XYZ file of C-alpha atoms in Angstrom:
735
model
C -17.937 30.582 -9.566
C -19.056 31.027 -13.145
C -17.664 28.574 -15.630
C -15.553 29.735 -18.533
C -16.762 29.543 -22.158
C -15.784 26.455 -24.043
C -14.819 25.842 -27.632
C -17.098 23.140 -28.997
C -17.589 21.530 -32.412
C -16.023 22.497 -35.705
C -14.700 25.828 -34.489
C -12.496 24.129 -31.927
C -8.794 24.044 -32.823
C -8.009 21.197 -35.174
C -4.844 20.265 -33.318
C -6.921 19.485 -30.236
C -9.383 17.336 -32.138
C -6.564 15.211 -33.512
C -4.714 14.701 -30.278
C -7.084 12.120 -28.848
C -10.035 12.256 -26.484
C -9.937 15.099 -24.024
C -6.477 16.248 -25.055
C -7.348 19.896 -24.510
C -7.569 19.330 -20.780
C -3.865 20.098 -20.525
C -3.320 21.900 -23.829
C -3.238 25.455 -22.542
C -1.456 26.720 -19.475
C -3.777 27.733 -16.690
C -4.328 31.197 -15.402
C -5.851 31.706 -11.977
C -7.460 35.154 -11.910
C -6.430 37.408 -9.093
C -9.953 37.339 -7.724
C -9.695 33.588 -7.249
C -6.559 33.696 -5.120
C -6.837 34.825 -1.518
C -4.883 37.967 -0.721
C -2.931 36.313 2.084
C -0.649 34.134 -0.015
C 2.351 32.764 1.833
C 5.505 34.769 1.524
C 7.743 33.570 -1.270
C 5.178 32.343 -3.804
C 6.686 33.316 -7.115
C 4.764 33.497 -10.372
C 6.764 30.549 -11.654
C 5.252 28.373 -8.945
C 1.730 29.072 -10.083
C 0.013 26.847 -12.593
C 0.304 27.773 -16.245
C -1.415 30.837 -17.902
C -4.242 30.955 -20.601
C -7.714 29.569 -20.380
C -8.037 25.987 -21.512
C -10.071 24.905 -24.478
C -12.521 22.203 -23.467
C -14.285 20.143 -26.070
C -17.878 18.922 -26.279
C -18.646 15.685 -24.443
C -15.243 15.603 -22.775
C -16.259 18.362 -20.367
C -18.964 16.297 -18.643
C -19.321 17.910 -15.235
C -20.257 15.431 -12.571
C -22.159 16.260 -9.431
C -21.766 13.731 -6.605
C -24.878 13.450 -4.463
C -24.973 11.148 -1.443
C -27.924 10.654 0.855
C -28.425 8.724 4.103
C -25.075 6.928 3.851
C -24.434 4.523 6.715
C -21.292 2.401 6.593
C -20.860 -0.432 9.083
C -17.778 -2.624 9.509
C -17.257 -5.871 11.370
C -15.029 -5.579 14.433
C -13.784 -7.871 17.142
C -15.891 -7.307 20.280
C -14.067 -5.640 23.154
C -15.650 -8.100 25.567
C -17.650 -11.292 25.382
C -21.116 -10.596 24.098
C -20.136 -7.116 22.888
C -20.981 -5.524 19.576
C -19.416 -7.146 16.534
C -20.133 -4.214 14.238
C -19.323 -0.524 14.271
C -20.861 2.279 12.233
C -18.175 4.556 10.803
C -20.609 6.765 8.867
C -24.102 7.413 10.202
C -26.840 8.788 7.965
C -24.532 11.156 6.060
C -26.026 13.294 3.288
C -24.508 15.966 1.082
C -23.407 17.009 -2.368
C -20.098 17.770 -4.082
C -20.464 20.221 -6.944
C -18.391 20.355 -10.143
C -15.975 23.255 -10.616
C -15.648 23.458 -6.827
C -12.804 22.497 -4.495
C -14.242 20.872 -1.379
C -12.436 20.151 1.888
C -13.499 17.340 4.214
C -12.315 17.999 7.757
C -12.766 16.424 11.141
C -10.886 15.013 14.089
C -9.034 11.703 13.786
C -11.524 8.860 13.547
C -14.377 11.091 12.426
C -14.834 9.221 9.131
C -13.101 11.516 6.620
C -11.166 8.806 4.804
C -14.079 6.382 4.998
C -16.395 8.889 3.321
C -13.964 9.368 0.437
C -13.392 5.616 0.102
C -17.118 4.908 0.032
C -17.834 7.594 -2.561
C -14.901 6.481 -4.721
C -15.958 2.819 -4.543
C -13.042 1.603 -2.428
C -14.676 -0.356 0.352
C -14.888 -4.003 1.327
C -17.730 -6.078 -0.038
C -18.301 -7.749 3.332
C -18.984 -4.407 5.023
C -22.519 -3.029 5.037
C -23.341 0.162 3.149
C -26.815 1.665 3.032
C -27.936 4.863 1.356
C -27.560 6.230 -2.145
C -24.726 7.664 -4.211
C -25.857 9.471 -7.353
C -23.794 11.000 -10.141
C -25.672 13.662 -12.079
C -28.854 12.258 -10.559
C -28.159 8.691 -11.636
C -27.296 5.789 -9.331
C -23.898 4.255 -10.085
C -22.151 1.067 -9.023
C -18.832 1.106 -7.192
C -17.138 -0.253 -10.317
C -18.539 2.613 -12.384
C -17.447 5.109 -9.742
C -13.896 3.818 -9.866
C -13.803 4.298 -13.626
C -15.050 7.880 -13.644
C -12.968 9.119 -10.711
C -9.367 9.346 -9.637
C -8.265 8.592 -6.089
C -4.986 9.816 -4.566
C -4.233 7.927 -1.369
C -2.567 9.397 1.678
C 0.614 7.355 1.214
C 2.577 7.836 -1.988
C 3.276 4.244 -3.069
C 5.337 4.386 -6.270
C 8.081 2.029 -7.429
C 11.188 3.780 -6.133
C 13.448 3.010 -9.105
C 11.180 4.693 -11.672
C 11.791 8.222 -12.877
C 9.044 10.827 -12.862
C 8.782 10.580 -16.647
C 8.498 6.792 -16.567
C 5.867 6.819 -13.814
C 3.658 9.285 -15.697
C 4.089 7.537 -19.044
C 3.402 4.160 -17.418
C 0.116 5.441 -15.981
C -0.817 7.128 -19.265
C -0.079 4.013 -21.321
C -2.303 1.821 -19.153
C -5.130 4.250 -18.385
C -5.673 6.099 -21.640
C -7.779 4.531 -24.416
C -6.164 2.326 -27.036
C -7.422 4.718 -29.734
C -4.596 7.060 -28.735
C -1.125 6.415 -30.106
C 1.901 5.916 -27.885
C 3.141 9.380 -28.860
C -0.157 10.984 -27.869
C -0.121 9.187 -24.521
C 3.439 10.326 -23.885
C 2.467 13.879 -24.800
C -0.399 13.731 -22.309
C 2.006 12.613 -19.592
C 4.308 15.541 -20.339
C 1.380 17.976 -20.230
C 0.509 16.681 -16.771
C 4.120 17.123 -15.685
C 4.028 20.717 -16.921
C 0.752 21.392 -15.152
C 2.080 20.043 -11.846
C 5.487 21.725 -12.172
C 7.272 18.392 -12.427
C 8.969 19.139 -15.743
C 12.296 19.936 -14.047
C 12.382 16.538 -12.315
C 11.338 14.306 -15.205
C 14.548 12.267 -15.190
C 14.912 12.029 -11.405
C 14.077 8.728 -9.736
C 11.310 8.586 -7.164
C 13.748 7.328 -4.549
C 13.366 5.636 -1.189
C 14.929 5.674 2.259
C 18.035 4.080 0.719
C 18.083 5.914 -2.629
C 17.990 9.698 -2.901
C 15.139 10.847 -5.100
C 12.546 13.564 -5.515
C 11.181 15.564 -2.594
C 8.031 14.744 -0.652
C 6.116 17.513 -2.385
C 7.167 16.283 -5.817
C 6.211 12.739 -4.880
C 2.776 13.949 -3.789
C 2.326 15.823 -7.070
C 3.502 12.753 -8.982
C 0.831 10.626 -7.284
C -1.684 13.288 -8.274
C -0.375 13.361 -11.831
C -0.675 9.588 -12.249
C -4.400 9.980 -11.578
C -4.803 13.135 -13.670
C -3.496 11.656 -16.928
C -6.996 10.344 -17.609
C -8.623 13.736 -16.984
C -10.982 12.309 -14.330
C -14.183 14.285 -13.926
C -14.044 13.551 -10.191
C -10.863 13.621 -8.128
C -10.648 12.408 -4.526
C -7.561 13.060 -2.402
C -6.977 11.608 1.047
C -4.886 13.969 3.200
C -3.562 15.819 0.164
C -1.097 17.901 2.215
C -0.016 15.224 4.694
C 3.719 15.332 5.380
C 4.262 18.522 3.372
C 5.525 21.867 4.593
C 3.084 24.779 4.417
C 4.564 26.234 1.222
C 4.495 22.912 -0.653
C 1.004 22.187 0.660
C -0.148 25.558 -0.657
C 1.235 24.816 -4.119
C -0.462 21.406 -4.254
C -3.860 22.738 -3.159
C -3.454 25.755 -5.463
C -3.084 23.367 -8.408
C -6.155 21.448 -7.292
C -8.125 24.696 -7.118
C -7.098 25.503 -10.672
C -8.099 22.042 -11.892
C -11.522 22.425 -10.278
C -12.240 25.998 -11.366
C -10.794 26.087 -14.843
C -11.587 22.553 -15.942
C -14.953 22.007 -14.276
C -13.730 19.043 -12.258
C -15.233 17.908 -8.961
C -12.296 17.884 -6.527
C -12.716 16.639 -2.955
C -9.867 16.536 -0.407
C -9.703 15.369 3.150
C -7.274 17.611 4.990
C -6.056 17.929 8.558
C -5.534 21.381 10.062
C -4.364 23.331 6.998
C -2.723 26.719 7.242
C -4.910 29.789 6.849
C -3.673 30.333 3.293
C -4.428 26.745 2.283
C -7.801 26.784 4.047
C -8.977 29.808 2.070
C -8.189 28.108 -1.236
C -11.158 25.786 -0.713
C -14.655 26.717 -1.864
C -16.768 24.356 0.206
C -16.296 22.569 3.500
C -17.676 19.397 5.061
C -17.012 18.894 8.775
C -17.468 15.427 10.272
C -17.678 14.410 13.911
C -18.330 10.872 15.146
C -19.230 9.786 11.622
C -21.874 12.470 11.091
C -21.945 15.873 9.431
C -21.928 18.934 11.669
C -21.394 21.461 8.869
C -21.668 21.517 5.087
C -21.440 24.777 3.227
C -19.111 27.430 1.919
C -15.795 27.959 3.656
C -16.427 31.623 4.438
C -19.697 30.792 6.235
C -18.182 28.262 8.641
C -17.005 30.716 11.313
C -20.357 32.479 11.393
C -22.276 29.215 11.681
C -20.318 27.915 14.677
C -20.179 31.406 16.161
C -23.972 31.381 16.324
C -23.686 28.168 18.368
C -21.424 29.832 20.920
C -18.039 28.880 19.469
C -16.536 32.308 18.862
C -13.420 32.570 16.703
C -10.831 34.959 18.215
C -9.413 37.676 16.030
C -6.324 36.856 13.955
C -6.916 33.107 14.389
C -6.622 30.557 11.609
C -10.206 29.337 11.034
C -8.940 25.777 10.616
C -7.191 25.901 14.003
C -10.325 27.429 15.498
C -12.374 24.572 14.068
C -10.148 21.894 15.591
C -9.242 23.540 18.883
C -12.487 25.277 19.780
C -15.189 23.246 18.057
C -14.035 19.651 17.622
C -11.753 19.189 20.630
C -12.760 21.611 23.379
C -15.534 20.629 25.776
C -15.074 23.839 27.767
C -16.006 25.896 24.704
C -19.490 24.431 24.788
C -20.094 25.475 28.358
C -18.909 22.389 30.244
C -18.471 22.644 33.977
C -14.871 23.764 34.208
C -14.929 23.604 37.947
C -15.617 19.889 37.832
C -13.077 19.444 35.061
C -10.193 21.890 35.438
C -7.916 22.434 32.455
C -5.222 19.852 32.032
C -2.830 22.061 30.133
C -2.915 25.341 31.912
C -5.044 28.275 30.862
C -4.921 27.931 27.104
C -8.445 26.600 26.939
C -7.609 23.872 24.446
C -7.668 20.104 24.599
C -9.667 17.706 26.698
C -10.114 18.671 30.330
C -9.525 16.138 33.061
C -9.226 16.671 36.812
C -5.791 16.597 38.301
C -4.974 13.823 40.708
C -4.844 15.032 44.317
C -1.474 15.167 45.988
C -0.714 11.829 47.577
C 1.095 11.793 50.920
C 4.519 10.231 50.830
C 5.074 6.943 52.584
C 7.310 7.209 55.662
C 10.947 6.310 55.155
C 12.706 3.910 57.443
C 16.160 4.736 58.660
C 17.979 1.981 60.525
C 16.859 0.863 63.994
C 15.169 4.211 64.757
C 12.339 3.291 62.423
C 11.628 -0.008 64.140
C 9.668 1.638 66.963
C 7.342 3.354 64.549
C 6.211 0.283 62.586
C 2.656 0.465 63.848
C 2.347 4.180 63.119
C 3.997 3.736 59.723
C 1.590 0.927 58.878
C -1.336 3.153 59.795
C -0.035 5.972 57.588
C 0.568 3.515 54.756
C -2.990 2.220 54.985
C -4.346 5.762 54.978
C -2.173 6.670 51.988
C -3.321 3.577 50.118
C -6.960 4.406 50.834
C -6.445 7.987 49.649
C -4.723 6.775 46.493
C -7.556 4.356 45.751
C -10.139 7.075 46.324
C -8.178 9.467 44.097
C -7.952 6.849 41.350
C -11.692 6.238 41.516
C -12.335 9.975 41.437
C -10.045 10.404 38.435
C -11.733 7.508 36.636
C -15.175 8.903 37.385
C -14.092 12.345 36.216
C -12.621 10.883 33.025
C -15.829 8.990 32.345
C -17.826 12.136 33.048
C -15.597 14.151 30.709
C -15.974 11.510 28.003
C -19.742 11.492 28.422
C -19.794 15.294 28.311
C -17.723 15.239 25.124
C -20.101 12.764 23.503
C -23.047 14.906 24.564
C -21.379 18.016 23.138
C -20.737 16.332 19.784
C -24.315 15.069 19.795
C -25.520 18.632 20.327
C -23.436 19.799 17.345
C -24.956 17.041 15.203
C -28.449 17.931 16.385
C -27.784 21.622 15.757
C -26.816 20.884 12.158
C -29.758 18.539 11.605
C -32.120 21.252 12.793
C -30.439 24.143 11.024
C -31.937 26.029 8.067
C -28.850 25.079 6.046
C -29.507 21.351 6.547
C -33.188 21.805 5.719
C -32.297 23.645 2.515
C -29.788 20.912 1.647
C -32.419 18.228 2.212
C -34.896 20.001 -0.067
C -32.189 20.407 -2.681
C -31.220 16.731 -2.534
C -34.846 15.657 -2.828
C -35.487 17.883 -5.831
C -32.298 16.763 -7.554
C -33.219 13.101 -7.129
C -36.550 13.800 -8.810
C -34.913 15.650 -11.695
C -33.970 13.881 -14.894
C -30.525 12.311 -14.709
C -27.957 13.967 -16.951
C -26.018 10.738 -17.345
C -22.304 10.164 -17.625
C -20.355 10.434 -20.817
C -18.432 7.332 -21.797
C -15.437 9.577 -22.297
C -15.554 10.419 -18.597
C -14.502 6.842 -17.829
C -10.896 5.738 -17.698
C -9.937 2.980 -20.107
C -8.765 -0.510 -19.156
C -5.749 -1.615 -21.178
C -5.877 -5.109 -22.727
C -3.622 -7.928 -21.516
C -1.359 -7.728 -24.554
C -0.545 -4.120 -23.663
C -0.331 -4.578 -19.898
C 2.121 -7.482 -19.944
C 4.921 -5.840 -22.018
C 4.677 -2.600 -20.033
C 4.892 -4.451 -16.725
C 7.767 -6.582 -17.993
C 9.689 -3.520 -19.152
C 9.201 -1.836 -15.798
C 10.329 -4.951 -13.943
C 13.473 -5.158 -16.088
C 14.313 -1.510 -15.397
C 13.730 -2.065 -11.704
C 16.038 -5.085 -11.690
C 18.772 -3.218 -13.536
C 18.607 -0.143 -11.317
C 18.444 -2.122 -8.110
C 21.928 -3.580 -7.605
C 20.663 -6.186 -5.146
C 18.205 -7.672 -7.619
C 20.560 -9.030 -10.300
C 24.102 -7.769 -9.881
C 24.070 -8.682 -6.212
C 22.831 -12.188 -7.010
C 25.485 -12.502 -9.712
C 28.252 -11.685 -7.246
C 26.716 -14.063 -4.708
C 26.586 -16.873 -7.283
C 30.239 -16.513 -8.251
C 31.373 -16.240 -4.643
C 29.439 -19.276 -3.377
C 30.430 -21.444 -6.325
C 34.103 -20.676 -5.670
C 33.728 -21.361 -1.952
C 31.990 -24.710 -2.540
C 34.542 -25.633 -5.180
C 37.434 -24.871 -2.846
C 35.869 -26.777 0.066
C 35.371 -29.957 -1.991
C 38.265 -29.360 -4.400
C 38.870 -32.468 -6.547
C 37.210 -35.121 -4.403
C 38.841 -38.543 -4.451
C 37.276 -41.769 -5.743
C 37.783 -43.701 -2.521
C 35.422 -44.205 0.434
C 36.179 -40.736 1.819
C 35.365 -39.326 -1.596
C 31.953 -40.998 -1.441
C 31.178 -39.122 1.751
C 32.419 -35.859 0.224
C 30.262 -36.415 -2.843
C 27.172 -37.060 -0.737
C 27.805 -33.987 1.406
C 28.603 -31.688 -1.512
C 25.565 -32.801 -3.530
C 23.231 -32.154 -0.612
C 24.899 -28.800 0.058
C 24.341 -27.791 -3.564
C 20.676 -28.798 -3.413
C 20.126 -26.782 -0.233
C 22.020 -23.770 -1.575
C 20.081 -23.846 -4.843
C 16.743 -23.790 -3.035
C 17.570 -21.551 -0.063
C 19.392 -18.869 -2.041
C 16.589 -18.558 -4.553
C 13.847 -18.593 -1.906
C 15.262 -15.756 0.169
C 16.162 -13.616 -2.839
C 12.766 -13.804 -4.525
C 10.938 -13.483 -1.210
C 12.640 -10.160 -0.515
C 12.044 -8.804 -4.027
C 8.383 -9.797 -4.269
C 7.660 -8.812 -0.678
C 9.095 -5.314 -1.116
C 7.127 -4.747 -4.349
C 3.850 -6.069 -2.965
C 2.582 -2.700 -1.605
C 3.070 -1.139 -5.058
C 1.217 -4.013 -6.697
C -1.650 -3.833 -4.201
C -2.067 -0.100 -4.725
C -1.972 -0.311 -8.531
C -4.110 -3.428 -8.722
C -6.624 -1.893 -6.323
C -7.085 1.023 -8.717
C -7.403 -1.447 -11.619
C -4.350 -0.146 -13.378
C -3.720 -3.674 -14.647
C -4.937 -7.221 -14.105
C -3.502 -10.034 -12.019
C -2.630 -12.351 -14.961
C -0.587 -9.654 -16.700
C 1.309 -8.806 -13.524
C 2.011 -12.377 -12.449
C 3.024 -13.723 -15.853
C 5.186 -10.738 -16.804
C 6.844 -10.704 -13.392
C 7.717 -14.384 -13.593
C 8.985 -14.137 -17.171
C 11.297 -11.310 -16.102
C 12.610 -13.396 -13.207
C 13.030 -16.565 -15.271
C 16.250 -15.688 -17.180
C 18.183 -15.031 -13.978
C 16.950 -18.353 -12.581
C 18.425 -20.084 -15.620
C 21.636 -18.138 -16.225
C 22.835 -17.997 -12.627
C 22.419 -21.735 -11.838
C 24.199 -22.633 -15.082
C 27.041 -20.251 -14.184
C 27.158 -21.762 -10.700
C 27.367 -25.250 -12.228
C 30.132 -24.292 -14.645
C 32.353 -23.036 -11.833
C 31.839 -25.575 -9.066
C 31.208 -28.792 -11.046
C 34.692 -29.133 -12.442
C 36.375 -27.700 -9.342
C 34.770 -30.419 -7.215
C 35.726 -33.080 -9.728
C 32.460 -34.828 -10.500
C 32.249 -37.194 -13.477
C 33.604 -35.136 -16.361
C 31.272 -36.059 -19.214
C 28.921 -33.798 -21.140
C 25.890 -35.908 -20.207
C 26.663 -35.870 -16.498
C 27.298 -32.131 -16.523
C 24.118 -31.473 -18.514
C 21.933 -33.368 -16.041
C 23.692 -31.632 -13.148
C 23.128 -28.141 -14.594
C 19.488 -28.915 -15.413
C 18.927 -30.122 -11.850
C 20.420 -26.925 -10.437
C 18.205 -24.831 -12.740
C 15.088 -26.658 -11.564
C 16.131 -26.405 -7.908
C 16.634 -22.674 -8.326
C 13.240 -22.307 -9.994
C 11.483 -24.420 -7.376
C 12.985 -22.190 -4.695
C 11.808 -19.096 -6.551
C 8.300 -20.522 -6.929
C 8.205 -21.432 -3.231
C 9.389 -17.933 -2.303
C 6.679 -16.333 -4.442
C 4.075 -18.615 -2.867
C 5.063 -17.697 0.696
C 5.272 -13.975 -0.128
C 1.737 -14.179 -1.547
C 0.470 -15.955 1.566
C 1.547 -13.211 3.949
C 0.938 -9.506 3.567
C 3.898 -8.485 5.720
C 7.439 -9.145 4.479
C 8.835 -9.561 7.997
C 6.194 -12.198 8.764
C 6.982 -14.044 5.531
C 10.702 -14.035 6.345
C 10.085 -15.304 9.869
C 7.828 -18.208 8.852
C 9.909 -19.323 5.883
C 12.132 -21.598 8.046
C 8.955 -23.428 9.094
C 8.448 -24.342 5.440
C 12.069 -25.141 4.644
C 13.144 -27.180 7.677
C 10.766 -30.152 7.174
C 11.532 -30.184 3.450
C 15.246 -30.381 4.214
C 15.001 -32.995 7.002
C 13.023 -35.403 4.825
C 15.050 -34.872 1.657
C 16.856 -38.209 2.039
C 20.166 -36.977 3.443
C 19.474 -36.842 7.178
C 16.923 -39.678 7.322
C 16.811 -42.685 5.039
C 13.550 -42.558 3.140
C 12.830 -46.212 4.020
C 12.961 -45.551 7.774
C 10.815 -42.392 7.990
C 7.928 -42.789 10.505
C 4.580 -43.379 8.742
C 3.051 -40.140 10.034
C 5.871 -38.125 8.409
C 6.154 -40.102 5.196
C 4.010 -37.665 3.197
C 6.449 -34.773 3.745
C 9.162 -36.330 1.577
C 6.839 -36.370 -1.417
C 6.316 -32.587 -1.345
C 9.999 -31.770 -0.832
C 11.742 -30.362 -3.923
C 15.048 -31.063 -2.198
C 14.291 -34.795 -2.141
C 13.840 -35.027 -5.902
C 16.788 -32.744 -6.560
C 19.050 -34.738 -4.241
C 17.974 -38.078 -5.741
C 18.587 -36.738 -9.260
C 22.063 -35.429 -8.410
C 22.998 -38.606 -6.518
C 21.873 -40.904 -9.338
C 23.617 -38.715 -11.902
C 26.910 -38.796 -9.997
C 27.032 -42.317 -8.558
C 25.594 -44.233 -11.516
C 28.572 -45.895 -13.207
C 31.053 -44.465 -10.710
C 33.975 -46.734 -9.889
C 35.139 -46.527 -6.294
C 38.725 -47.433 -5.508
C 38.994 -48.180 -1.815
C 42.389 -47.787 -0.187
C 43.886 -50.717 1.766
C 43.012 -49.160 5.121
C 39.320 -48.727 4.163
C 36.869 -51.559 4.754
C 34.866 -51.816 1.535
C 32.847 -54.816 0.371
C 34.126 -56.538 -2.741
C 33.159 -54.749 -5.967
C 31.969 -51.645 -4.133
C 30.645 -49.097 -6.668
C 28.208 -46.244 -7.140
C 25.188 -48.537 -7.473
C 25.873 -49.948 -4.010
C 26.160 -46.398 -2.636
C 22.724 -45.581 -4.062
C 21.325 -48.747 -2.479
C 22.735 -47.750 0.906
C 21.129 -44.306 0.502
C 17.769 -45.925 -0.320
C 17.663 -44.391 -3.796
C 17.887 -47.503 -5.964
C 14.147 -47.730 -6.568
C 13.418 -43.983 -6.610
C 13.184 -43.571 -10.374
C 15.645 -42.315 -12.948
C 17.275 -38.908 -13.134
C 14.799 -37.827 -15.792
C 11.797 -39.006 -13.781
C 12.874 -37.079 -10.695
C 13.524 -33.964 -12.745
C 10.098 -34.351 -14.345
C 8.512 -34.376 -10.893
C 10.622 -31.365 -9.933
C 9.483 -29.528 -13.070
C 5.847 -30.272 -12.214
C 6.394 -29.008 -8.660
C 7.660 -25.682 -10.004
C 4.429 -25.164 -11.924
C 2.317 -26.412 -9.021
C 3.960 -23.904 -6.679
C 3.451 -21.111 -9.215
C -0.223 -22.036 -9.508
C -0.573 -22.035 -5.716
C 1.187 -18.662 -5.600
C -1.221 -17.233 -8.170
C -4.234 -18.499 -6.222
C -2.808 -17.156 -2.953
C -2.197 -13.752 -4.529
C -5.698 -13.707 -6.015
C -7.228 -14.553 -2.648
C -5.145 -11.835 -0.993
C -6.127 -9.039 -3.377
C -9.631 -9.934 -4.524
C -11.097 -7.766 -1.754
C -9.369 -4.773 -3.376
C -11.604 -4.944 -6.443
C -14.874 -6.104 -4.895
C-alpha cells in the first residue's frame, strides 16, 4: 500500500523533536482506514478495541524502512544419528530465498516441522554458532552480521516469559529503561512505555501483575501484547513474531494481528509473523504470505493470490472455506488431494478427505476359546487355527507397514512436486530476477537510530537490583517465608537442646547441636536459593539472549540483593537459639558463633547458585543436590574423625564448608570450657574442652579465625564457579 506523508525537518512539531529519538512513533493514535480492514471482521469488535486514531508524524532518519532480503539460505544442525553410521546433520532450511518488504505484514505458514520458527530465528540472528548457515541475508541491499540484525530488530518468542511479580507498567518501563538510548531522560523513557501501553490497549491493566499459575494476573492476550510491547519500546524497524496468536482465542488473536497490521502500514515497519492455522478474519489481515514445506518455500506472494496459485496446481478451495484451513488440510496435509491412489490407501478418517491416508488393518480371526474338558479334544485343531491366525496377523502387519511406507514416500513425493512447481513457476522466476537486481543495486544502508541501544553497566545493575527487591517483597516465599522458617527452626533447636549441662552428657549435646546448626545453616540456604534462582533462570535466559542486559550486571546485582537476607537471618537465628541452648555467654563467643552462621549461610547460598547454574532444569538441580551435599556432610568431622579418613577420600574434607564451619564452632565453644563430670561419669582427671577437641581431632586444625577465613574464601570461590558455569550455559545465546 502507499505510504503516508511524513513530517520532516524544521516543520515537524517541536514537541516531537524534544521528546527523544523516534518519539513520534507512538505520539499520535493510529487510524486504520476502512479500506485496510477486511469486511469480515469478527462479531463484537468495538471501535474501542481498535488501535488509536490520527496519522502518526514520523521524523527524518527515524523512519528508515528496512527491506529484508534472503537468498539461498541453508541451515544445518547437528543431530544424534538414529542408527550407527547414520547422518549426524540435518538440514532444517534448504536453499530458501525471498524478501520481506517494509510497510507490509507478512505471514509465515507451514506444517509443524516445516522450518517456520527456524527461518525467523535465522533472519533475526538467533541461532547457534556451531550450526552451519550458508546463504546471504541483506538489509536494504547490505550484508549484516547476526549481532547487527539483533540490534535493528525485535523478536517476540512464542512463549511469554516475563517475571510474574512485575506489573505491566513496571515491565514496560524496565524494557524502555534498558533498551532506549541514554540520551533520553528517565521521564521520556517512561512516557515512551506509556505510549506503547496505549497503542496496545494495555493502559487499563498497567498496575496489574503479570501473574503465574499460582498468582492471578493479566489474561493470555494481555500477556502476549505485553511481550510485544517490550520489544516495541525501541521502535524496531523490523519485528519478528513466532506464533503471534498461539494460545489466544480468535477474538484476541484478531486484535493482536490487527495492531501488528497497523504498526506495519502506518509506521513503515517490516513485520513478519509465523502463524498456525489462523481464522479467516486474521488470515485476511496479512498482506504477504510465505508457505514452507520440508524446509523449502512452496509459495511466496500476496495473500489473495494464494488460493489461485494452488488451485492451478489442482488443489481447489471449496466455497465458504477458510483459506488457511484449505492450505493446511488440502495442500500441506492431504496426499489424496494431489491425486494419490486412494484405492491403495483408503481414508483413515471416513469420507472427509483430510489427513494422512493409511490402509486399515484386515479383520483378524479370533483365537478359539477353551471351555473346560470339552476343549481338550480340539487342541490340534485349535493349534492349527492359532498358527493360521498368527500368520495372517504377521502378513497384515507387513502389509500395513508397507502401506505406511508407501504413503510416506507418496507424501514426500507430493511435497517435492509442490517445491518443484514453485521453483519452476513464473512467480519464483520473477522473484529471482528481483533478488538479483536488488543485490546489484546500491545499498541504502541502515540508520544508526534504527538500532536499539545497550545500557551501560551502571544503569543495568540498579534496575536489576530494584526489580529483584520488588520480586522478593511480592513473593512471600522469598523473604517472609524464610523469616518465618528461621524463627521456627531456631525455637525448635533451642527447645531440643534447652540449657545444656556442663557435664559429659552436655559435651555430647554440644557436639550434636553444633553439627546440627552447621547442617541447617548450609542446607536451608542451599535449597532456598536453588529454588529462587532456578525459577528465575528462564526469565534471565530470555532477557540475556535478547541482550537486554549483561551477565556481570545480572549476577552482581542479584547477589547483592540476596546478601542482606543471608546476613540478617543467620544473625536472628543465632540470637534466638544461642542463649536458649546455653553456650558460653560472652560477647566474643557469641560474635564468633554468629559470624560462623553467617558464613555457613552464605556458603550454602553460593553452592546453591553454583548448582542451579550447572543445570538448566530446576527439577534436575534439586535431584542432584543431595549428591553434592552428602559427601560434604559425611566428611565434615562429625561422623568420621578426620585423622582416620581413607586416603582416597581425604581430599573431600578440604572442599567441605561444613568441615570448616564445624571446626570453628567447636573451637569457639569448647576452648576454655570447664567440664564438671558427675560421680557416675567416667572422666579422666582434669577433663576440659581442650581434651574434647583433641578427641574430635580438631586440636591442630587451626584457630577459629583461620577456619572462618577459609570459609570466607570458599564463598567467593563458589560464586566465581557459579559465574563461570552461568557464562558457559548462556554464551551460546549471544553467539
